Structures are given as C-alpha cells and as structure tokens.
Amino acid sequence: MLIQKDGIFRNIDERRLPEYKSKGFDAVNVVDKIVAEEESKEEKQPKAPNKNTKAKE
C-alpha cells in the first residue's frame, strides 16, 4: 500500500496503516501519484527560448 506525507512516499503493509496514519501519512491512490508526478515534471521543464530574439554568436 502506498502512503504519503508531504513529499515522502512509502510502500507499506496494509496492516501498518493505522500506525502511519497516527504519524500524519495518508493512503495514496496510485493514479493520484502519477498525476502529481506529471504535474511536477511540467513545472520543472525549462522554457523554450523566445523565437523573436537573436541568438548570441
């Protein structure tokens, strides 16, 4: 079972979920994690250079 707290993800045995919930972790739907990773990648991608500016030679 995948759990998360802030940016920390852990894969744990389902029987230990109450222990981790008391520490602030929550169960994560795998689809939610994939979407979050894709959004993170989009934010980190460098912007393309402006086509209207001349390149330095």
JSON list of C-alpha atoms in Angstrom, two decimals:
[
{"chain": "A", "resi": 1, "resn": "MET", "atom": "CA", "xyz": [0.00, 0.00, 0.00]},
{"chain": "A", "resi": 2, "resn": "LEU", "atom": "CA", "xyz": [1.34, 3.39, -0.96]},
{"chain": "A", "resi": 3, "resn": "ILE", "atom": "CA", "xyz": [1.18, 6.21, 1.59]},
{"chain": "A", "resi": 4, "resn": "GLN", "atom": "CA", "xyz": [2.30, 9.85, 1.55]},
{"chain": "A", "resi": 5, "resn": "LYS", "atom": "CA", "xyz": [3.17, 12.67, 3.92]},
{"chain": "A", "resi": 6, "resn": "ASP", "atom": "CA", "xyz": [4.22, 15.93, 2.25]},
{"chain": "A", "resi": 7, "resn": "GLY", "atom": "CA", "xyz": [6.73, 14.79, -0.40]},
{"chain": "A", "resi": 8, "resn": "ILE", "atom": "CA", "xyz": [7.55, 11.47, 1.26]},
{"chain": "A", "resi": 9, "resn": "PHE", "atom": "CA", "xyz": [6.10, 8.30, -0.24]},
{"chain": "A", "resi": 10, "resn": "ARG", "atom": "CA", "xyz": [6.34, 4.85, 1.34]},
{"chain": "A", "resi": 11, "resn": "ASN", "atom": "CA", "xyz": [5.13, 1.43, 0.33]},
{"chain": "A", "resi": 12, "resn": "ILE", "atom": "CA", "xyz": [3.89, -0.34, 3.47]},
{"chain": "A", "resi": 13, "resn": "ASP", "atom": "CA", "xyz": [1.92, -3.38, 4.57]},
{"chain": "A", "resi": 14, "resn": "GLU", "atom": "CA", "xyz": [-1.79, -2.51, 4.84]},
{"chain": "A", "resi": 15, "resn": "ARG", "atom": "CA", "xyz": [-1.83, -3.76, 8.45]},
{"chain": "A", "resi": 16, "resn": "ARG", "atom": "CA", "xyz": [0.54, -0.94, 9.45]},
{"chain": "A", "resi": 17, "resn": "LEU", "atom": "CA", "xyz": [-1.64, 1.85, 8.01]},
{"chain": "A", "resi": 18, "resn": "PRO", "atom": "CA", "xyz": [-3.06, 2.91, 11.43]},
{"chain": "A", "resi": 19, "resn": "GLU", "atom": "CA", "xyz": [0.50, 3.30, 12.75]},
{"chain": "A", "resi": 20, "resn": "TYR", "atom": "CA", "xyz": [1.48, 5.58, 9.87]},
{"chain": "A", "resi": 21, "resn": "LYS", "atom": "CA", "xyz": [-1.84, 7.49, 9.94]},
{"chain": "A", "resi": 22, "resn": "SER", "atom": "CA", "xyz": [-1.03, 8.49, 13.51]},
{"chain": "A", "resi": 23, "resn": "LYS", "atom": "CA", "xyz": [2.22, 9.96, 12.14]},
{"chain": "A", "resi": 24, "resn": "GLY", "atom": "CA", "xyz": [0.36, 12.03, 9.54]},
{"chain": "A", "resi": 25, "resn": "PHE", "atom": "CA", "xyz": [0.61, 9.76, 6.50]},
{"chain": "A", "resi": 26, "resn": "ASP", "atom": "CA", "xyz": [-2.39, 9.12, 4.23]},
{"chain": "A", "resi": 27, "resn": "ALA", "atom": "CA", "xyz": [-3.12, 6.36, 1.73]},
{"chain": "A", "resi": 28, "resn": "VAL", "atom": "CA", "xyz": [-2.42, 7.38, -1.86]},
{"chain": "A", "resi": 29, "resn": "ASN", "atom": "CA", "xyz": [-4.32, 6.31, -4.92]},
{"chain": "A", "resi": 30, "resn": "VAL", "atom": "CA", "xyz": [-1.68, 5.27, -7.47]},
{"chain": "A", "resi": 31, "resn": "VAL", "atom": "CA", "xyz": [-3.43, 7.32, -10.18]},
{"chain": "A", "resi": 32, "resn": "ASP", "atom": "CA", "xyz": [-3.15, 10.43, -7.98]},
{"chain": "A", "resi": 33, "resn": "LYS", "atom": "CA", "xyz": [0.59, 9.84, -7.59]},
{"chain": "A", "resi": 34, "resn": "ILE", "atom": "CA", "xyz": [1.08, 9.52, -11.36]},
{"chain": "A", "resi": 35, "resn": "VAL", "atom": "CA", "xyz": [-0.83, 12.77, -11.97]},
{"chain": "A", "resi": 36, "resn": "ALA", "atom": "CA", "xyz": [1.23, 14.55, -9.29]},
{"chain": "A", "resi": 37, "resn": "GLU", "atom": "CA", "xyz": [4.47, 13.34, -10.88]},
{"chain": "A", "resi": 38, "resn": "GLU", "atom": "CA", "xyz": [3.38, 14.54, -14.33]},
{"chain": "A", "resi": 39, "resn": "GLU", "atom": "CA", "xyz": [2.45, 17.97, -12.96]},
{"chain": "A", "resi": 40, "resn": "SER", "atom": "CA", "xyz": [5.81, 18.15, -11.20]},
{"chain": "A", "resi": 41, "resn": "LYS", "atom": "CA", "xyz": [7.64, 17.37, -14.45]},
{"chain": "A", "resi": 42, "resn": "GLU", "atom": "CA", "xyz": [5.73, 20.09, -16.30]},
{"chain": "A", "resi": 43, "resn": "GLU", "atom": "CA", "xyz": [6.74, 22.67, -13.70]},
{"chain": "A", "resi": 44, "resn": "LYS", "atom": "CA", "xyz": [10.42, 21.71, -13.90]},
{"chain": "A", "resi": 45, "resn": "GLN", "atom": "CA", "xyz": [10.74, 21.80, -17.70]},
{"chain": "A", "resi": 46, "resn": "PRO", "atom": "CA", "xyz": [12.83, 24.73, -18.91]},
{"chain": "A", "resi": 47, "resn": "LYS", "atom": "CA", "xyz": [11.07, 27.21, -21.12]},
{"chain": "A", "resi": 48, "resn": "ALA", "atom": "CA", "xyz": [11.93, 27.24, -24.80]},
{"chain": "A", "resi": 49, "resn": "PRO", "atom": "CA", "xyz": [13.96, 30.24, -25.98]},
{"chain": "A", "resi": 50, "resn": "ASN", "atom": "CA", "xyz": [11.98, 33.10, -27.44]},
{"chain": "A", "resi": 51, "resn": "LYS", "atom": "CA", "xyz": [11.91, 32.86, -31.24]},
{"chain": "A", "resi": 52, "resn": "ASN", "atom": "CA", "xyz": [11.84, 36.64, -31.58]},
{"chain": "A", "resi": 53, "resn": "THR", "atom": "CA", "xyz": [15.25, 37.18, -30.01]},
{"chain": "A", "resi": 54, "resn": "LYS", "atom": "CA", "xyz": [18.51, 36.73, -31.86]},
{"chain": "A", "resi": 55, "resn": "ALA", "atom": "CA", "xyz": [20.87, 34.03, -30.69]},
{"chain": "A", "resi": 56, "resn": "LYS", "atom": "CA", "xyz": [24.24, 35.22, -29.43]},
{"chain": "A", "resi": 57, "resn": "GLU", "atom": "CA", "xyz": [27.06, 34.41, -31.82]}
]
